[in-house]
Short mmCIF file of C-alpha atoms in Angstrom, two decimals:
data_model
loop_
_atom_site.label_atom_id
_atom_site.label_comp_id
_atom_site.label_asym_id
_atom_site.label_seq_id
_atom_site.Cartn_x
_atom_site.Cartn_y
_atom_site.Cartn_z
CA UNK A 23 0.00 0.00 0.00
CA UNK A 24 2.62 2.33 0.53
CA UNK A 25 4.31 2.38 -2.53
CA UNK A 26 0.85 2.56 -4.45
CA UNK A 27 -1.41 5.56 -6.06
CA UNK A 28 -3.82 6.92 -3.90
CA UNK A 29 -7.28 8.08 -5.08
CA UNK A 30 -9.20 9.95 -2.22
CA UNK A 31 -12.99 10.53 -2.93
CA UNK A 32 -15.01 12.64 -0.80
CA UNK A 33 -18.43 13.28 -3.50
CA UNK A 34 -21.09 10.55 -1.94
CA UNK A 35 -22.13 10.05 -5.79
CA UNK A 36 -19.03 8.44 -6.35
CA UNK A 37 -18.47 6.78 -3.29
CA UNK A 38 -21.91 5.29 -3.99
CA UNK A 39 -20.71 4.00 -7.37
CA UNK A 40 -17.38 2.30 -5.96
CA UNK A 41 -20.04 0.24 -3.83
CA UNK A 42 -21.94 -0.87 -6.55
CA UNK A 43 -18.45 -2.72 -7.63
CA UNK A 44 -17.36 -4.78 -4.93
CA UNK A 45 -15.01 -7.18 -6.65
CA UNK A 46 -13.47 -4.54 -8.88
CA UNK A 47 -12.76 -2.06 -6.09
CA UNK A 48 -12.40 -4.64 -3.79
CA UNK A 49 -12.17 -4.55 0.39
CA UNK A 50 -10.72 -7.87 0.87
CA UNK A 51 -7.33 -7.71 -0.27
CA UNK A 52 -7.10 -4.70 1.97
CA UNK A 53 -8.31 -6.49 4.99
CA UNK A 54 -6.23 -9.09 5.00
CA UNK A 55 -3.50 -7.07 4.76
CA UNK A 56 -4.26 -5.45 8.25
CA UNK A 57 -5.36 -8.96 9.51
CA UNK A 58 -1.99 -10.56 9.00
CA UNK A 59 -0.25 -7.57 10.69
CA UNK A 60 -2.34 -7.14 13.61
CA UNK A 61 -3.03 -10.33 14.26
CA UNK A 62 0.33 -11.79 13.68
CA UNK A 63 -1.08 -14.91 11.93
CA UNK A 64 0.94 -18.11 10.69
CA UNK A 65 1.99 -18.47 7.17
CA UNK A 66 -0.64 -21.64 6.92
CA UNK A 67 -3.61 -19.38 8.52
CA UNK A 68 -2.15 -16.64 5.69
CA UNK A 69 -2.42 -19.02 2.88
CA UNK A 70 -5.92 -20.35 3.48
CA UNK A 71 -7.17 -16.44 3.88
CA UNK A 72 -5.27 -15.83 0.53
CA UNK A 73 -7.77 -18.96 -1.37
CA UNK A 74 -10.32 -16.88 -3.23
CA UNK A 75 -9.90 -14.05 -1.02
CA UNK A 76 -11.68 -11.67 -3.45
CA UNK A 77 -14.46 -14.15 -4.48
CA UNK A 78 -12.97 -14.30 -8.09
CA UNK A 79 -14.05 -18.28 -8.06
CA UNK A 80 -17.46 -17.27 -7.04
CA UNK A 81 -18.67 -17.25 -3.10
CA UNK A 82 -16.53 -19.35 -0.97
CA UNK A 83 -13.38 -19.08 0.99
CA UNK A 84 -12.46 -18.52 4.29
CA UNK A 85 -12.61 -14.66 3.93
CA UNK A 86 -16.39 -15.04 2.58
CA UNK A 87 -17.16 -17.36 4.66
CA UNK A 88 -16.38 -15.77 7.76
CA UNK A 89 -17.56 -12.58 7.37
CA UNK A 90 -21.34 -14.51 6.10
CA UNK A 91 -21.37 -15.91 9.68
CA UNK A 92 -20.82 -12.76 11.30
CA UNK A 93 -23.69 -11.60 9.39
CA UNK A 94 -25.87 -14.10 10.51
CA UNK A 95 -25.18 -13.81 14.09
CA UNK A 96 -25.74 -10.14 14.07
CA UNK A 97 -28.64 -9.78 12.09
CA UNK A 98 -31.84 -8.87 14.15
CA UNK A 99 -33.02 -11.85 15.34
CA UNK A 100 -32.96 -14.51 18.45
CA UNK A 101 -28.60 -14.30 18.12
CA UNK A 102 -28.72 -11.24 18.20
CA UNK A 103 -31.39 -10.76 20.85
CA UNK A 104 -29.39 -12.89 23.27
CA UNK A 105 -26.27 -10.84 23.08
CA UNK A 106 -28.76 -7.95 23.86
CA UNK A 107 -30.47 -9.12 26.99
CA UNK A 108 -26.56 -9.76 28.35
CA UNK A 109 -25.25 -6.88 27.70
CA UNK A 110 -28.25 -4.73 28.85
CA UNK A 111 -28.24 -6.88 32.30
CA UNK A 112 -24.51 -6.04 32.64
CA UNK A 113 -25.35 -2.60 32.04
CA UNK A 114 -27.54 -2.52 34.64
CA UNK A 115 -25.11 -3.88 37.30
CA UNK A 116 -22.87 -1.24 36.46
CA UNK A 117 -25.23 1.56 36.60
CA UNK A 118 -26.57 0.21 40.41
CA UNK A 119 -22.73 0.23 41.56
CA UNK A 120 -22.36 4.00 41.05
CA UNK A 121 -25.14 4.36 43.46
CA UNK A 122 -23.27 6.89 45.87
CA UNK A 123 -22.89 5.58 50.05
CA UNK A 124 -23.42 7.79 52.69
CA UNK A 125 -25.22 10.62 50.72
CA UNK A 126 -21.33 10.89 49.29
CA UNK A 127 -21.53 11.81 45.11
CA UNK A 128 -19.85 8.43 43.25
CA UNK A 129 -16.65 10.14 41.20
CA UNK A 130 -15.76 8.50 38.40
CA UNK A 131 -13.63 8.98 34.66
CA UNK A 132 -16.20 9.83 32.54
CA UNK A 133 -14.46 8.09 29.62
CA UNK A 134 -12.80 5.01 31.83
CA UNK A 135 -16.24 4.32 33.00
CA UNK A 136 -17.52 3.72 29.58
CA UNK A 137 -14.32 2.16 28.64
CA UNK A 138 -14.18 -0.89 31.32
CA UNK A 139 -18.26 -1.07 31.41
CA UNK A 140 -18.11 -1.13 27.74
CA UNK A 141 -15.93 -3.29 27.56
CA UNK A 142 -16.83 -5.99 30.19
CA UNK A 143 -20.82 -5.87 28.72
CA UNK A 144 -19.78 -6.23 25.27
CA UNK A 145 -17.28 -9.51 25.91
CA UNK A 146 -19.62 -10.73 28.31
CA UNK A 147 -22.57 -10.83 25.80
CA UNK A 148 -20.16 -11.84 22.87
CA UNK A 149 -17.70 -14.43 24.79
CA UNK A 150 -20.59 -16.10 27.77
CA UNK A 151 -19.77 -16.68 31.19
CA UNK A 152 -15.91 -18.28 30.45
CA UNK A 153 -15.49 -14.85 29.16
CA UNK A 154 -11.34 -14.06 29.16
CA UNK A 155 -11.60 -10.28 29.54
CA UNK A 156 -13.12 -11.06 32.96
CA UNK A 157 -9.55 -11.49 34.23
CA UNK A 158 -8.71 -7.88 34.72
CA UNK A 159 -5.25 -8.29 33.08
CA UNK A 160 -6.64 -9.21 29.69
CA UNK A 161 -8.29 -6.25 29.54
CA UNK A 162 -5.55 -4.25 30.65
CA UNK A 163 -3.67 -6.20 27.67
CA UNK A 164 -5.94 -5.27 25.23
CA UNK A 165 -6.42 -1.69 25.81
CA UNK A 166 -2.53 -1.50 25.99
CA UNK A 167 -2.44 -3.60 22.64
CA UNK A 168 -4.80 -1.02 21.01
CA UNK A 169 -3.04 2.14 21.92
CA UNK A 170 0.28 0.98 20.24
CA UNK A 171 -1.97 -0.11 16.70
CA UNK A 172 0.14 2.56 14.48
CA UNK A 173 3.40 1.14 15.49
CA UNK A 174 2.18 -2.89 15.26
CA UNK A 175 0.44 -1.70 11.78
CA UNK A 176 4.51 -0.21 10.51
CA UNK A 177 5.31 -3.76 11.48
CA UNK A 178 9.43 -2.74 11.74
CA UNK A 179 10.20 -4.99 13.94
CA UNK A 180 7.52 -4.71 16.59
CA UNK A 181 9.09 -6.89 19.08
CA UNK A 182 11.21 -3.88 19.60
CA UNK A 183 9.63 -0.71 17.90
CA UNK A 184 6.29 -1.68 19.73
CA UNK A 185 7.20 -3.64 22.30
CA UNK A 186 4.66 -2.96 24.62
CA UNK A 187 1.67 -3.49 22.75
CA UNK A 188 3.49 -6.86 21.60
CA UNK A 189 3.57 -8.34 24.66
CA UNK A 190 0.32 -7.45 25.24
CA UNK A 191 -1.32 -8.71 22.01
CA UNK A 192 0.47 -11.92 23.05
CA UNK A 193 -1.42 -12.12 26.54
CA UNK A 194 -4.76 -11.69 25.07
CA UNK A 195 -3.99 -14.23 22.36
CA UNK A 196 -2.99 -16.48 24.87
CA UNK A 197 -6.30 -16.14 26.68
CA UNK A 198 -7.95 -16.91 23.73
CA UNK A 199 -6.08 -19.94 23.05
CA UNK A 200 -6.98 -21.52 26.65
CA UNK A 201 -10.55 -20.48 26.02
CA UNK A 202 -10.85 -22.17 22.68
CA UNK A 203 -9.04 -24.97 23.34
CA UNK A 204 -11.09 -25.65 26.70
CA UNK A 205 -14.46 -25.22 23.89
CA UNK A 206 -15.87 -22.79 26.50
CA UNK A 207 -16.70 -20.84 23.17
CA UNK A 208 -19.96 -23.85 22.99
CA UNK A 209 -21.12 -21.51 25.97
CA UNK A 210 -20.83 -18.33 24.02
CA UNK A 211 -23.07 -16.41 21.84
CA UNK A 212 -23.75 -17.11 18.38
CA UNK A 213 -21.39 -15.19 17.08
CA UNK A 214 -18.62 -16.67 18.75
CA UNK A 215 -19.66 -19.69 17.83
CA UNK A 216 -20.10 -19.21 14.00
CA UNK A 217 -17.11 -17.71 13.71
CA UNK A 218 -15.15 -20.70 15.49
CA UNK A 219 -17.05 -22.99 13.18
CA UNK A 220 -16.27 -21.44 10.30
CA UNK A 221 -12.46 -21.37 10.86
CA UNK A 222 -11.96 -24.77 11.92
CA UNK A 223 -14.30 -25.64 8.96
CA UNK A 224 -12.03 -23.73 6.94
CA UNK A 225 -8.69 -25.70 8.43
CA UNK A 226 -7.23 -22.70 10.18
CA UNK A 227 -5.14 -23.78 13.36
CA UNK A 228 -6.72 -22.95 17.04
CA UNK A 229 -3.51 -20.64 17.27
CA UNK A 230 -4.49 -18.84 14.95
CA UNK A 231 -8.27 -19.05 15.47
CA UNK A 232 -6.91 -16.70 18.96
CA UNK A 233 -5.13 -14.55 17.08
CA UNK A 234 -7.65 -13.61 14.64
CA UNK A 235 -10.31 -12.94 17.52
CA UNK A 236 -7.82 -10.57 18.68
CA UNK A 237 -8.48 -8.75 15.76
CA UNK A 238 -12.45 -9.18 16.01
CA UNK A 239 -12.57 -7.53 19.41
CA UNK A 240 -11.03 -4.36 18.05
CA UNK A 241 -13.68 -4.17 16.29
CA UNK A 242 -16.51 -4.77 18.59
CA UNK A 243 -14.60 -2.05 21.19
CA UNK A 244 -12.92 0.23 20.05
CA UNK A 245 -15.59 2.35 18.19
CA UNK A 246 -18.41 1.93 20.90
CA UNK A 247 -16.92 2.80 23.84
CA UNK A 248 -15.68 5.91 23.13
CA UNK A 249 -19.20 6.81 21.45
CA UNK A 250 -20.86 5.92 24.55
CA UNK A 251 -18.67 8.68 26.10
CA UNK A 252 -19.71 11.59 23.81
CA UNK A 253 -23.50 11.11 23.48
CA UNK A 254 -23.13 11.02 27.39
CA UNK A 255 -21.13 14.15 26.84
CA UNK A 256 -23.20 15.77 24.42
CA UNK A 257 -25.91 15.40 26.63
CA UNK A 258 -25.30 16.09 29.70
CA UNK A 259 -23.23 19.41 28.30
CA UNK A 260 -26.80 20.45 26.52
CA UNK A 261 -29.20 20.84 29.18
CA UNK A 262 -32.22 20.98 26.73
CA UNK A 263 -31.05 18.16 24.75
CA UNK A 264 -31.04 16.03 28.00
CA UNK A 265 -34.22 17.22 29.31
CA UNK A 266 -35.78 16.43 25.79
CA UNK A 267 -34.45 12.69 25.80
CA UNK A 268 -35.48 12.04 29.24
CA UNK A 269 -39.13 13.40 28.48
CA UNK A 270 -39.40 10.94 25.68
CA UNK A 271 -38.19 8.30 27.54
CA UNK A 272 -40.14 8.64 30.49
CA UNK A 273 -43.23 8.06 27.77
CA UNK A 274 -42.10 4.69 27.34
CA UNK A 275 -41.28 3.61 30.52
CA UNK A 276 -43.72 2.05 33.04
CA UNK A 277 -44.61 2.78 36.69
CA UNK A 278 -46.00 0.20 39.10
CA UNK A 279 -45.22 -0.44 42.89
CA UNK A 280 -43.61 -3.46 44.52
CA UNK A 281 -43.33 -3.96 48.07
CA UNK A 282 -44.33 -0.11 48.57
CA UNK A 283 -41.50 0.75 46.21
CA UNK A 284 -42.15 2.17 42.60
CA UNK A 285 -40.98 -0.06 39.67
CA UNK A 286 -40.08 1.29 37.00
CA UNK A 287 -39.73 -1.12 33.53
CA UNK A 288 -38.17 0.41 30.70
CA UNK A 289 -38.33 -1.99 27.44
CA UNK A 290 -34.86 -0.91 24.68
CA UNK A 291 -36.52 -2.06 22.03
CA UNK A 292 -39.19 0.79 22.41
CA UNK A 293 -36.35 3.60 22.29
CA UNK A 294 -35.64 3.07 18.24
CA UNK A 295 -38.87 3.80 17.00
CA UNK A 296 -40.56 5.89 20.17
CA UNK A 297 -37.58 8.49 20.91
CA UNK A 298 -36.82 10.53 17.31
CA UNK A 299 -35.07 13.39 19.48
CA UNK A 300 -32.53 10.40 21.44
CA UNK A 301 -31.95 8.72 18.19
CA UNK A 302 -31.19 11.85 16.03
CA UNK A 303 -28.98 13.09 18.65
CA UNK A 304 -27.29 9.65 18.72
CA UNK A 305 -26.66 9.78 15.08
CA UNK A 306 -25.58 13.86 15.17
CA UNK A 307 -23.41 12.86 17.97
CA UNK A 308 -21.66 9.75 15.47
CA UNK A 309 -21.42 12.67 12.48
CA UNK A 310 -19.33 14.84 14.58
CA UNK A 311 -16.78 12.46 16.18
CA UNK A 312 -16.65 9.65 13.31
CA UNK A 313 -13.12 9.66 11.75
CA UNK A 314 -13.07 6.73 9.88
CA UNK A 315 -11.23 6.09 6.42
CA UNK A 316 -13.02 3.55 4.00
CA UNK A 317 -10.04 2.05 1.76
CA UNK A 318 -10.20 -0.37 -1.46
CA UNK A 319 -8.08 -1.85 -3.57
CA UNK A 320 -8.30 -1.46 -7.35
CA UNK A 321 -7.96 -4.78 -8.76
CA UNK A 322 -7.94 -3.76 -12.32
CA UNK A 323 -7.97 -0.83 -14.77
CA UNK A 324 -11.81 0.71 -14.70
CA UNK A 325 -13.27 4.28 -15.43
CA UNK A 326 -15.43 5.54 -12.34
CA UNK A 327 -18.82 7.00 -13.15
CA UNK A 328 -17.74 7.27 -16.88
CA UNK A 329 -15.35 10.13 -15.93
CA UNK A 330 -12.53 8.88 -13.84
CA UNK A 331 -9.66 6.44 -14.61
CA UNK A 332 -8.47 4.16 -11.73
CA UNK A 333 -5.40 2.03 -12.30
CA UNK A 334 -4.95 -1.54 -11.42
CA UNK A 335 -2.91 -1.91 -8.13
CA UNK A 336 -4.19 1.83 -6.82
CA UNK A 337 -6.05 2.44 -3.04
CA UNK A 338 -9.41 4.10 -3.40
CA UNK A 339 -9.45 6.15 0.30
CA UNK A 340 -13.02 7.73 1.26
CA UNK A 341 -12.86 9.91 4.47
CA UNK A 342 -16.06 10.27 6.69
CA UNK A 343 -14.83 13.28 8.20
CA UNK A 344 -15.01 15.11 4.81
CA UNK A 345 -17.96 13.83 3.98
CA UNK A 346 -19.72 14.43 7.35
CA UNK A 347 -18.12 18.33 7.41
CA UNK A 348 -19.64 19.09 3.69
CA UNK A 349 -21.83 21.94 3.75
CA UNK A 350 -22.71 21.08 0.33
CA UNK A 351 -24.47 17.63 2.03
CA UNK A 352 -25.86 19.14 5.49
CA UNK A 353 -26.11 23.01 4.59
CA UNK A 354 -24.34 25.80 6.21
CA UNK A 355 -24.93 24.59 10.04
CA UNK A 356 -22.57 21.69 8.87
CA UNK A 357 -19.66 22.43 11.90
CA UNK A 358 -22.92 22.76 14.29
CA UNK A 359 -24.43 20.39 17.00
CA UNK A 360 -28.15 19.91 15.95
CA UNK A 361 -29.42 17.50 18.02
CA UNK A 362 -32.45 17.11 15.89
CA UNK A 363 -30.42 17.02 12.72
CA UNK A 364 -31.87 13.52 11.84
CA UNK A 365 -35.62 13.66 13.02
CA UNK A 366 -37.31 11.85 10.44
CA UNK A 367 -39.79 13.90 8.01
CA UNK A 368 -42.87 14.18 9.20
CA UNK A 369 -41.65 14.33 13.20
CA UNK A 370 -43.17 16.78 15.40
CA UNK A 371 -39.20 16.52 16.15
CA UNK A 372 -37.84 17.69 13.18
CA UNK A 373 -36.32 21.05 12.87
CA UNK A 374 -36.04 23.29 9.44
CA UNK A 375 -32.93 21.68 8.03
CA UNK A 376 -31.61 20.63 4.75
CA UNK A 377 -32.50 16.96 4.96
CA UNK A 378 -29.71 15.61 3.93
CA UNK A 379 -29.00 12.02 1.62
CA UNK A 380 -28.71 9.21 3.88
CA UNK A 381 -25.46 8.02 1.74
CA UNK A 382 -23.91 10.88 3.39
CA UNK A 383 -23.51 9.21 6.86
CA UNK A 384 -20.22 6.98 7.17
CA UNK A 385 -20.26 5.73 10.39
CA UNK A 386 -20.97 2.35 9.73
CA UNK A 387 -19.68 2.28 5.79
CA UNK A 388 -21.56 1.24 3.02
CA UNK A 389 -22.18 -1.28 0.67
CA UNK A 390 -20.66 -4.67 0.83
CA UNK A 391 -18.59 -4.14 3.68
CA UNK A 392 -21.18 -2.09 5.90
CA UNK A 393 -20.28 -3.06 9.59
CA UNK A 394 -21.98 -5.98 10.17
CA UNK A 395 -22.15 -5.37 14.03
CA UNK A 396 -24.26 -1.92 13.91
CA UNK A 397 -27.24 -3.07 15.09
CA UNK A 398 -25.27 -4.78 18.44
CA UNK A 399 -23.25 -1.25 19.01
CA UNK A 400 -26.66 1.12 18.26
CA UNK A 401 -28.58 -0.78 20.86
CA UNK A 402 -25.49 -1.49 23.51
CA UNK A 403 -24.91 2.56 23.01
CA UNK A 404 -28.37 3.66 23.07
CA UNK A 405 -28.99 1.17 25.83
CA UNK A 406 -26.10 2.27 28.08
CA UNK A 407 -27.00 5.93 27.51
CA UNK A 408 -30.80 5.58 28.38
CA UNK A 409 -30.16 4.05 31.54
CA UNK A 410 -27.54 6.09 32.78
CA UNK A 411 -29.54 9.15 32.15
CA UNK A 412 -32.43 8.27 33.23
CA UNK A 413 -31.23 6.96 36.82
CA UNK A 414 -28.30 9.79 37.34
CA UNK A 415 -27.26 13.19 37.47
CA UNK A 416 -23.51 14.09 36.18
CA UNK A 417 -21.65 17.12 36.99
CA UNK A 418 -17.52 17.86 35.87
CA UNK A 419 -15.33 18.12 38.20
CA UNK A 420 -13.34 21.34 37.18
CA UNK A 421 -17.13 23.14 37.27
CA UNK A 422 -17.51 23.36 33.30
CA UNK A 423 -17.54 21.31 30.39
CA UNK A 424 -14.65 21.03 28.33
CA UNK A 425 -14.63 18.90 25.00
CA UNK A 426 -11.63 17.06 25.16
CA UNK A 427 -8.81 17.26 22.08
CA UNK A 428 -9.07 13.52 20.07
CA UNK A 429 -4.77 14.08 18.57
CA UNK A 430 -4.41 10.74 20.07
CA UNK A 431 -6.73 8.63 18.09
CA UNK A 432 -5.76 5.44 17.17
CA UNK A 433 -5.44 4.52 13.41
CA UNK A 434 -8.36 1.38 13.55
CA UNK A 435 -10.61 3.72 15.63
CA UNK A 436 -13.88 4.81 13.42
CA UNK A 437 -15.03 7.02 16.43
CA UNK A 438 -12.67 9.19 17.38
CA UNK A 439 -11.16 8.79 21.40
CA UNK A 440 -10.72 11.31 23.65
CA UNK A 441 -7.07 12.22 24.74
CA UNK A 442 -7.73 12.94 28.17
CA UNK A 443 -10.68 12.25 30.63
CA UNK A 444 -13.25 14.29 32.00
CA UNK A 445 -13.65 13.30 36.13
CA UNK A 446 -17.49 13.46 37.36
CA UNK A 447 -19.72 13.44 39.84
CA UNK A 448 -22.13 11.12 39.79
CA UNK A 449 -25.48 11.77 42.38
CA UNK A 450 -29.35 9.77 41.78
CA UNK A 451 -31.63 12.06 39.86
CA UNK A 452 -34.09 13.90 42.12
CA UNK A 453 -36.99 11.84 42.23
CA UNK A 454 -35.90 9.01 41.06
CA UNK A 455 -33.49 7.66 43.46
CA UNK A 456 -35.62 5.16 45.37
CA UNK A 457 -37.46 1.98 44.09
CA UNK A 458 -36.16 -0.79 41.51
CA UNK A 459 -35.17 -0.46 38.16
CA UNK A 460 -35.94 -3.13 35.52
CA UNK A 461 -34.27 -2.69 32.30
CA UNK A 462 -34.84 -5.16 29.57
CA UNK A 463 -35.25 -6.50 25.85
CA UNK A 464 -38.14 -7.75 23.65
CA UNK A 465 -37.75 -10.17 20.33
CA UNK A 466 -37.24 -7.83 18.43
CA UNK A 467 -36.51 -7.87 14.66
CA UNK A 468 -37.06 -3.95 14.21
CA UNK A 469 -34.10 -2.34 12.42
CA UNK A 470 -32.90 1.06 13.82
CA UNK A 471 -32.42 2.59 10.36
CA UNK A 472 -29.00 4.35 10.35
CA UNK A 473 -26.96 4.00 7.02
CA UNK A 474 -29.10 3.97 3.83
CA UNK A 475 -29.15 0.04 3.28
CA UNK A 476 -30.82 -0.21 6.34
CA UNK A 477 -33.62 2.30 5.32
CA UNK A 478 -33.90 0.95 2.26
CA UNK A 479 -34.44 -2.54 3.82
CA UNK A 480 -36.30 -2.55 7.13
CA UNK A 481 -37.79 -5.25 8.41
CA UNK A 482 -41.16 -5.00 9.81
#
């Protein structure tokens, strides 16, 4: 990649037409570049990646194959439903821990919290009760792992030039040897599963089946946690948009007594399709802080959109951040926080804005290679966020708040990290504080309809 021509698009026409050619501009052959490095897989799990990586034998290979069982597992559905319910119960338990003692406010991190709570509910839904990132030092491994990605990803002799996060990739590997070989994935979620299956269907060694779920759990991490930091941000540092939220909320949520105590239910799955102001502002908060660089790999000599030739061997790069600053897309309020940005049409919700083309929102990709895992992170975020907001009151530290700079952002991130944190207190809403909570999930096969493919096929 280094030594080859670089294309960078930023017009949503034409990053809609490098979509509609897959195997031409192809993802593939760039993944498994980054694979191989990250994960620091054998030369036999290399060469079975390599078979038909780019589906030019039709749909099979270990590539294909793996990323079809990821689909499954996260499509809306009962595999999906299950990771859910864990996660949201783990949520839960967090959220009743910051319950402050002796009248005392809980201080916390504002972005450690949702790091480690983050991080324990998603691995705990994905990985079952044999879960390795329980062991405190695995996820101490990880995160240290992750923050030395650019150096790993240079791959100049990392042992030395990145020796840290070296050691640590090798610690959470490890883990995820002793947890596959001991088949406590057969207690995991579906998606553990499938993806296990497919790999040992696909003859790749159990060493390497670990070191490629290294690589998986950047990607179910690193992107949600620190979004579940900035819409907590966002709305607890706009007054009105939290007061908004929590009104529609509170329409959803049910009252009864128990034991002379009010219960109070609150259902997720109502939040997607009953709360237009928390949703927009989830997806205004993702437009402002996504960074994320789509990249292909020209596989052979084609014109773009009858206007533009792209050479055989070049990398097509589409930035998100141009995309999502481009007042040509979302009009001159482009660089401002609109909270109600994405209200649908129609909404009693929905301010006077340009609407703008769904295309236009990166996030999550597009096309072929849209994040299969969206509809996990959208509920675990929205989920998370809901909960907290609707049992607590924050407050900063330092009296004000301060957006913190993102220079630090690692290069896999798609959601861009705070540098440093932002230390709160943490006290029970007024009028809220007493009674039980019960937090919970429906079968649901309702799509929360972020990127265009989703809108353009919901299921209903």
């Amino acid at each position: 990649m280094p030594a080859s021509k670089l294309y960078v698009v930023n017009s949503v026409e034409l990053i809609s037409s490098i979509q509609r050619f897959p195997k031409v501009l192809a993802f593939p052959p760039i993944e498994a570049k980054f694979a191989t490095t990250i994960c620091a897989s054998s030369k036999e799990a290399n060469d079975i990646l390599a078979v038909n990586l780019n589906c030019e034998d039709g749909d099979w290979g270990y590539s294909h194959d793996v990323y079809q069982s990821m689909h499954s597992a996260l499509a809306p559905g009962a595999g999906l439903d299950g990771m859910n319910r864990v996660m949201i119960q783990n949520i839960a338990g967090s959220l009743e821990r910051l319950k402050p003692t002796e009248n005392q406010p809980t201080r916390i991190g504002l972005a450690e919290w949702s790091r480690h709570e983050i991080t324990l509910a998603t691995t705990n839904s994905v990985y079952g009760k044999h879960n390795p990132f329980k062991q405190p030092k695995v996820e101490r491994a990880f995160w240290e792992f992750e923050n030395g990605l650019v150096m790993i990803l240079m791959n100049v002799f990392p042992s030395l030039t990145a020796r840290s996060s070296y050691r640590a990739r090798k610690v959470v590997g490890e883990a995820f040897r002793k947890y596959f070989e001991a088949k406590h994935h057969e207690t995991g979620s579906m998606l553990v599963r499938n993806r296990y299956n497919t790999s040992t269907e696909n003859k790749i060694p159990i060493a390497d089946i670990a070191r490629y779920e290294v690589g998986g759990t950047l990607a179910i991490l690193v992107n949600t946690a620190p979004a579940t930091f900035w819409l907590l941000f966002y709305m607890f540092s706009h007054p009105e948009v939290l007061e908004e939220c929590r009104k529609e909320v509170e329409k959803i949520m049910r009252i009864s007594v128990e034991e002379g105590q009010p219960k109070r239910t609150l259902d997720i799955t109502g939040i997607k399709h009953n709360c237009p102001t928390l949703t927009s502002t989830y997806q205004e908060v993702l437009r402002q802080r996504t960074l994320g660089v789509q990249v292909r790999q020209v596989m052979q000599d084609m014109m773009l959109d009858d206007t533009y030739l792209l050479k055989k061997g070049a990398t097509v790069l589409m930035p998100s951040l141009v995309v999502h600053t481009d007042p040509a897309v979302w009009g001159p309020d482009v660089l401002d926080f609109d909270h109600k940005r994405f209200a649908k049409a129609g909404s009693s919700q929905q301010t006077e804005v340009k609407r703008s083309n769904p295309k236009a929102f990166r996030t999550f990709g597009g096309g072929s290679t849209l994040c299969p895992g969206r509809h996990f992170a959208t509920t675990e975020i929205l989920a998370a966020v809901v909960m907290f907001i609707m049992r607590y009151d924050i407050i900063p530290v330092e009296g004000k708040w301060i957006a913190p700079k993102t220079e630090k952002t690692n290069i896999a991130a798609v959601v861009m990290e705070p540098d440093l944190d932002i230390q709160v207190e943490v006290t029970p809403r007024q009028g809220f504080a007493d009674g039980k909570w019960d937090f919970g999930l429906a079968d649901s096969k309702m799509v929360f309809e972020v990127p265009a493919e989703d809108q353009q096929n919901t299921l209903h």
